[in-house]
Structures are given as structure tokens and as C-alpha cells.
mmCIF file of C-alpha atoms in Angstrom:
data_model
loop_
_atom_site.group_PDB
_atom_site.id
_atom_site.type_symbol
_atom_site.label_atom_id
_atom_site.label_comp_id
_atom_site.label_asym_id
_atom_site.label_seq_id
_atom_site.Cartn_x
_atom_site.Cartn_y
_atom_site.Cartn_z
ATOM 1 C CA ARG A 1 -5.815 9.185 -1.798
ATOM 2 C CA LYS A 2 -6.292 11.051 1.429
ATOM 3 C CA ASN A 3 -3.188 13.159 2.219
ATOM 4 C CA GLY A 4 -1.566 11.873 -1.007
ATOM 5 C CA LYS A 5 -0.224 8.742 0.751
ATOM 6 C CA ASP A 6 -0.270 5.156 -0.500
ATOM 7 C CA THR A 7 -1.347 3.869 2.906
ATOM 8 C CA ASP A 8 -4.290 6.261 3.326
ATOM 9 C CA MET A 9 -7.878 5.546 2.343
ATOM 10 C CA TRP A 10 -9.383 6.351 -1.028
ATOM 11 C CA VAL A 11 -10.916 9.737 -1.642
ATOM 12 C CA TRP A 12 -13.419 8.968 -4.356
ATOM 13 C CA GLY A 13 -13.660 10.915 -7.577
ATOM 14 C CA GLY A 14 -11.150 12.769 -9.690
ATOM 15 C CA THR A 15 -9.984 10.266 -12.320
ATOM 16 C CA ALA A 16 -11.941 8.925 -15.283
ATOM 17 C CA VAL A 17 -10.491 5.986 -17.201
ATOM 18 C CA MET A 18 -12.198 5.317 -20.529
ATOM 19 C CA GLN A 19 -12.778 1.658 -21.418
ATOM 20 C CA GLU A 20 -14.278 0.014 -24.484
ATOM 21 C CA LEU A 21 -16.698 -2.819 -23.738
ATOM 22 C CA TYR A 22 -16.964 -5.782 -26.068
ATOM 23 C CA GLN A 23 -18.659 -9.168 -25.986
ATOM 24 C CA ARG A 24 -16.603 -12.355 -25.988
ATOM 25 C CA ALA A 25 -17.609 -15.396 -28.057
ATOM 26 C CA ASP A 26 -19.085 -17.003 -24.910
ATOM 27 C CA GLY A 27 -21.397 -14.000 -24.382
ATOM 28 C CA THR A 28 -19.570 -12.460 -21.417
ATOM 29 C CA LEU A 29 -18.486 -8.824 -21.409
ATOM 30 C CA ALA A 30 -14.860 -7.731 -21.482
ATOM 31 C CA VAL A 31 -12.939 -4.444 -21.696
ATOM 32 C CA LYS A 32 -10.074 -3.102 -23.769
ATOM 33 C CA LEU A 33 -8.266 0.111 -24.521
ATOM 34 C CA PRO A 34 -10.533 2.194 -26.810
ATOM 35 C CA GLY A 35 -9.384 2.045 -30.436
ATOM 36 C CA LEU A 36 -9.180 5.841 -30.677
ATOM 37 C CA PHE A 37 -6.484 5.911 -27.970
ATOM 38 C CA ASP A 38 -4.823 2.701 -29.123
ATOM 39 C CA ARG A 39 -3.566 4.345 -32.331
ATOM 40 C CA ARG A 40 -2.212 7.537 -30.738
ATOM 41 C CA PHE A 41 0.909 6.235 -28.980
ATOM 42 C CA VAL A 42 4.427 6.804 -30.367
ATOM 43 C CA GLU A 43 6.844 3.882 -29.952
ATOM 44 C CA ARG A 44 10.244 4.174 -28.287
ATOM 45 C CA PRO A 45 12.886 1.548 -29.223
ATOM 46 C CA VAL A 46 13.734 -1.057 -26.581
ATOM 47 C CA GLU A 47 17.023 -2.959 -26.454
ATOM 48 C CA ILE A 48 15.402 -6.376 -26.212
ATOM 49 C CA ASP A 49 11.948 -7.532 -27.197
ATOM 50 C CA GLU A 50 12.101 -11.145 -25.981
ATOM 51 C CA PHE A 51 13.534 -12.891 -22.926
ATOM 52 C CA GLU A 52 12.883 -15.573 -20.319
ATOM 53 C CA LEU A 53 13.087 -15.482 -16.545
ATOM 54 C CA SER A 54 13.436 -18.683 -14.557
ATOM 55 C CA ARG A 55 14.053 -19.496 -10.904
ATOM 56 C CA CYS A 56 12.655 -22.518 -9.085
ATOM 57 C CA ASP A 57 13.465 -21.426 -5.521
ATOM 58 C CA GLY A 58 13.296 -17.634 -5.385
ATOM 59 C CA ASN A 59 13.153 -14.486 -7.500
ATOM 60 C CA ALA A 60 14.508 -13.703 -10.944
ATOM 61 C CA ASP A 61 14.056 -10.276 -12.502
ATOM 62 C CA ARG A 62 15.023 -8.109 -15.443
ATOM 63 C CA ILE A 63 14.992 -4.352 -15.887
ATOM 64 C CA ILE A 64 13.788 -3.306 -19.331
ATOM 65 C CA ALA A 65 13.916 0.472 -18.836
ATOM 66 C CA THR A 66 15.955 2.546 -16.379
ATOM 67 C CA ASP A 67 14.347 5.923 -17.076
ATOM 68 C CA SER A 68 10.688 5.270 -17.791
ATOM 69 C CA GLY A 69 9.493 8.806 -17.258
ATOM 70 C CA SER A 70 6.025 9.427 -15.869
ATOM 71 C CA PHE A 71 4.017 8.742 -19.047
ATOM 72 C CA TYR A 72 4.291 5.536 -21.044
ATOM 73 C CA ARG A 73 2.520 2.537 -22.469
ATOM 74 C CA LEU A 74 3.998 -0.953 -22.350
ATOM 75 C CA ASP A 75 2.714 -3.851 -24.467
ATOM 76 C CA PHE A 76 3.965 -7.433 -24.289
ATOM 77 C CA ASP A 77 2.974 -11.073 -24.571
ATOM 78 C CA VAL A 78 3.620 -13.378 -21.636
ATOM 79 C CA GLU A 79 3.490 -17.112 -21.095
ATOM 80 C CA PHE A 80 4.235 -18.938 -17.854
ATOM 81 C CA LYS A 81 5.121 -22.552 -17.224
ATOM 82 C CA GLU A 82 3.234 -24.986 -15.018
ATOM 83 C CA HIS A 83 3.893 -24.681 -11.259
ATOM 84 C CA THR A 84 4.872 -20.994 -11.538
ATOM 85 C CA TYR A 85 3.997 -19.428 -8.211
ATOM 86 C CA ALA A 86 3.824 -15.745 -9.245
ATOM 87 C CA PHE A 87 5.127 -13.209 -11.740
ATOM 88 C CA GLY A 88 4.612 -9.579 -12.543
ATOM 89 C CA ILE A 89 5.845 -6.198 -13.614
ATOM 90 C CA LYS A 90 7.041 -3.353 -11.429
ATOM 91 C CA MET A 91 6.667 0.344 -12.214
ATOM 92 C CA TYR A 92 8.536 3.271 -10.656
ATOM 93 C CA GLU A 93 10.958 0.617 -9.398
ATOM 94 C CA ASN A 94 14.082 1.481 -7.413
ATOM 95 C CA SER A 95 16.310 -1.615 -7.600
ATOM 96 C CA GLU A 96 18.800 -0.314 -5.050
ATOM 97 C CA GLU A 97 16.075 -0.187 -2.405
ATOM 98 C CA ASP A 98 13.985 -2.935 -4.061
ATOM 99 C CA ILE A 99 10.777 -0.920 -3.936
ATOM 100 C CA GLY A 100 8.159 -0.164 -6.563
ATOM 101 C CA TYR A 101 4.555 -0.728 -7.591
ATOM 102 C CA ALA A 102 3.520 -3.988 -9.229
ATOM 103 C CA TYR A 103 0.845 -5.811 -11.090
ATOM 104 C CA HIS A 104 1.327 -9.203 -9.444
ATOM 105 C CA PHE A 105 -0.087 -12.298 -11.199
ATOM 106 C CA SER A 106 -0.897 -15.343 -9.028
ATOM 107 C CA PRO A 107 -1.713 -18.339 -11.262
ATOM 108 C CA GLY A 108 -2.696 -20.580 -8.325
ATOM 109 C CA LYS A 109 -5.289 -18.010 -7.224
ATOM 110 C CA ASN A 110 -6.325 -17.001 -10.759
ATOM 111 C CA MET A 111 -5.947 -13.311 -10.030
ATOM 112 C CA VAL A 112 -3.899 -10.207 -10.640
ATOM 113 C CA VAL A 113 -3.326 -7.745 -7.780
ATOM 114 C CA PHE A 114 -1.952 -4.225 -7.728
ATOM 115 C CA ASP A 115 0.449 -3.703 -4.808
ATOM 116 C CA LYS A 116 3.569 -1.929 -3.655
ATOM 117 C CA LEU A 117 6.498 -4.293 -3.251
ATOM 118 C CA PRO A 118 8.237 -5.504 -1.248
ATOM 119 C CA ASN A 119 5.342 -6.564 0.901
ATOM 120 C CA TYR A 120 6.670 -6.093 4.417
ATOM 121 C CA PRO A 121 4.928 -7.573 7.475
ATOM 122 C CA TRP A 122 2.969 -4.285 7.358
ATOM 123 C CA PHE A 123 1.257 -3.076 4.212
ATOM 124 C CA THR A 124 2.761 -0.241 2.173
ATOM 125 C CA CYS A 125 -0.234 0.398 -0.078
ATOM 126 C CA MET A 126 -3.954 0.450 0.686
ATOM 127 C CA ASN A 127 -4.867 -1.925 -2.120
ATOM 128 C CA ARG A 128 -8.225 -3.254 -0.965
ATOM 129 C CA GLY A 129 -10.268 -3.899 -4.088
ATOM 130 C CA LEU A 130 -7.262 -3.579 -6.392
ATOM 131 C CA LEU A 131 -7.467 -7.121 -7.739
ATOM 132 C CA ARG A 132 -9.220 -8.859 -10.572
ATOM 133 C CA ALA A 133 -10.114 -12.484 -11.172
ATOM 134 C CA ILE A 134 -8.502 -13.816 -14.337
ATOM 135 C CA ASN A 135 -8.256 -17.352 -15.675
ATOM 136 C CA LEU A 136 -4.482 -17.972 -15.779
ATOM 137 C CA GLN A 137 -3.460 -21.194 -17.486
ATOM 138 C CA PRO A 138 0.130 -22.381 -18.038
ATOM 139 C CA ASN A 139 1.513 -22.302 -21.591
ATOM 140 C CA ASN A 140 -1.224 -19.894 -22.757
ATOM 141 C CA THR A 141 -0.312 -16.570 -24.322
ATOM 142 C CA TYR A 142 -1.620 -13.429 -22.606
ATOM 143 C CA HIS A 143 -1.316 -10.029 -24.280
ATOM 144 C CA VAL A 144 -0.807 -7.287 -21.691
ATOM 145 C CA THR A 145 -1.020 -3.513 -22.020
ATOM 146 C CA ILE A 146 -0.068 -1.191 -19.172
ATOM 147 C CA ILE A 147 -0.508 2.564 -19.363
ATOM 148 C CA VAL A 148 1.112 4.844 -16.784
ATOM 149 C CA ASP A 149 0.152 8.499 -16.644
ATOM 150 C CA ASP A 150 1.946 10.115 -13.701
ATOM 151 C CA ASP A 151 0.225 8.632 -10.619
ATOM 152 C CA ILE A 152 -2.365 6.537 -12.499
ATOM 153 C CA SER A 153 -1.798 3.115 -14.027
ATOM 154 C CA VAL A 154 -4.152 0.900 -16.011
ATOM 155 C CA LEU A 155 -3.626 -2.776 -16.835
ATOM 156 C CA TYR A 156 -5.409 -4.564 -19.687
ATOM 157 C CA VAL A 157 -5.109 -8.342 -19.998
ATOM 158 C CA ASP A 158 -7.447 -10.971 -21.442
ATOM 159 C CA GLY A 159 -10.481 -8.652 -21.408
ATOM 160 C CA VAL A 160 -9.851 -7.531 -17.830
ATOM 161 C CA ALA A 161 -8.852 -4.013 -16.748
ATOM 162 C CA LEU A 162 -7.443 -2.852 -13.417
ATOM 163 C CA ASN A 163 -6.567 0.749 -12.664
ATOM 164 C CA ALA A 164 -4.727 2.064 -9.619
ATOM 165 C CA ARG A 165 -3.095 5.167 -8.187
ATOM 166 C CA MET A 166 0.578 5.471 -7.218
ATOM 167 C CA CYS A 167 1.261 8.370 -4.846
ATOM 168 C CA GLU A 168 5.047 8.049 -4.668
ATOM 169 C CA LYS A 169 7.755 7.534 -7.255
ATOM 170 C CA PRO A 170 10.529 5.545 -5.543
ATOM 171 C CA GLY A 171 12.432 5.060 -8.821
ATOM 172 C CA SER A 172 12.164 5.171 -12.595
ATOM 173 C CA GLU A 173 12.726 1.567 -13.697
ATOM 174 C CA ILE A 174 10.370 -0.906 -15.337
ATOM 175 C CA LYS A 175 11.145 -4.433 -14.182
ATOM 176 C CA PHE A 176 9.733 -7.899 -14.855
ATOM 177 C CA TYR A 177 9.996 -10.620 -12.209
ATOM 178 C CA VAL A 178 9.080 -14.219 -11.491
ATOM 179 C CA HIS A 179 8.772 -15.949 -8.102
ATOM 180 C CA GLY A 180 9.349 -19.688 -8.238
ATOM 181 C CA GLY A 181 8.757 -20.570 -11.850
ATOM 182 C CA GLU A 182 9.386 -19.562 -15.426
ATOM 183 C CA ILE A 183 7.989 -16.902 -17.743
ATOM 184 C CA ARG A 184 8.670 -15.890 -21.312
ATOM 185 C CA ILE A 185 8.125 -12.294 -22.479
ATOM 186 C CA TRP A 186 8.045 -11.348 -26.154
ATOM 187 C CA ASN A 187 6.637 -8.692 -28.520
ATOM 188 C CA LEU A 188 7.794 -6.117 -25.981
ATOM 189 C CA ARG A 189 6.971 -2.570 -27.082
ATOM 190 C CA LEU A 190 7.353 0.685 -25.164
ATOM 191 C CA PHE A 191 5.558 3.917 -26.099
ATOM 192 C CA ASP A 192 6.303 7.226 -24.365
ATOM 193 C CA ASP A 193 4.490 9.918 -26.330
ATOM 194 C CA LEU A 194 1.226 10.683 -28.110
ATOM 195 C CA GLN A 195 0.833 11.860 -31.689
#
């Protein structure tokens, strides 16, 4: 980013993210983490590997790591119930100030967006183009992988990848949230080193 600020325009070049292409059964192309890299991560124990978040009229959230560090991989399965407005995961979260970066899933819009939350009346992150269309259906299981390497993050879900840059580090938490609905998270695994 120009001047190293989240609100400044992109300065192109500098980061290469390797993806593995594969063909789905319906003939369309999809992406995933290359197998070579997939096997190199070292797992760190987490206190809980399954939980639910539910709130019909506001936010519910849960911190799963308070000191994430600046390099990690997070894998989990997620399922959301019908009429869920939005859900997501925040990185470099500071719960005291309620600020962090997020992959924000919007089932009604069938998309996932990278943003910096909270979303004030003014934007806090130049995230034009940082969204992907994804078919989000209630009661379906979605396997998600997120890799954070300092100021770069990459999301893999259902054959879709979305990478983004995070210029600031407001905190060190990893937090799941739901807005108006219900999600279940399970098979939660956290990796923080390479072998």
C-alpha cells in the first residue's frame, strides 16, 4: 500500500501467493493451498475445537487465541443456519477497542469480503476488489483455511481464494463472530510454525 496505510491506494507488485488450480466435477476451475505447503505446518494446541455462536438481534463473538503472533494458519469447518445475516473471523483483533481485520461472509449476498472492522461511517481500509463471490447455503459445511504471514493474509474456502494486506496490527487476537444468526465451528486447528 502507498505510505504503508490501510486507507491508501494499492501499489502493485511485491507479493506472490502460490495457488494450486484444480477442476471441479462440474468443469469449473477452483483453487486451493498447494499440497507441498499444506504438509509443512506445525500444529499448536487450541483449548476448544468446537463451539456455536448465536444471536438473533446483534453480535455474538468468541476469541480463540489471544496471542496469535504474526505467522499462523487456521483451519476450521463452519456451518450457518438459515436467516443468518453475516459471520466471519477477525485477525489482529483488539477487543478492548473492537478493531481488527476480517473475512466477512454475507450469505444473503453470496460473497466474502475482506475489511477492517468496525466499519465506521468512513472506511478504514481501501478494500475495493477484496471480495469474492461464493455460493453460501445454510446447513452446508464449508472448510476454511486462513494463512497469515505478517501483513499478508490468504483465505481458502470452497475452491475460492482471497488474499489481502494488513498494514497495521491493532491487536493479537483471533476472534469469530456472527451478526444476527447462528454458526457452528468445529475441527478447529491452529498452526504457528513450519517444519
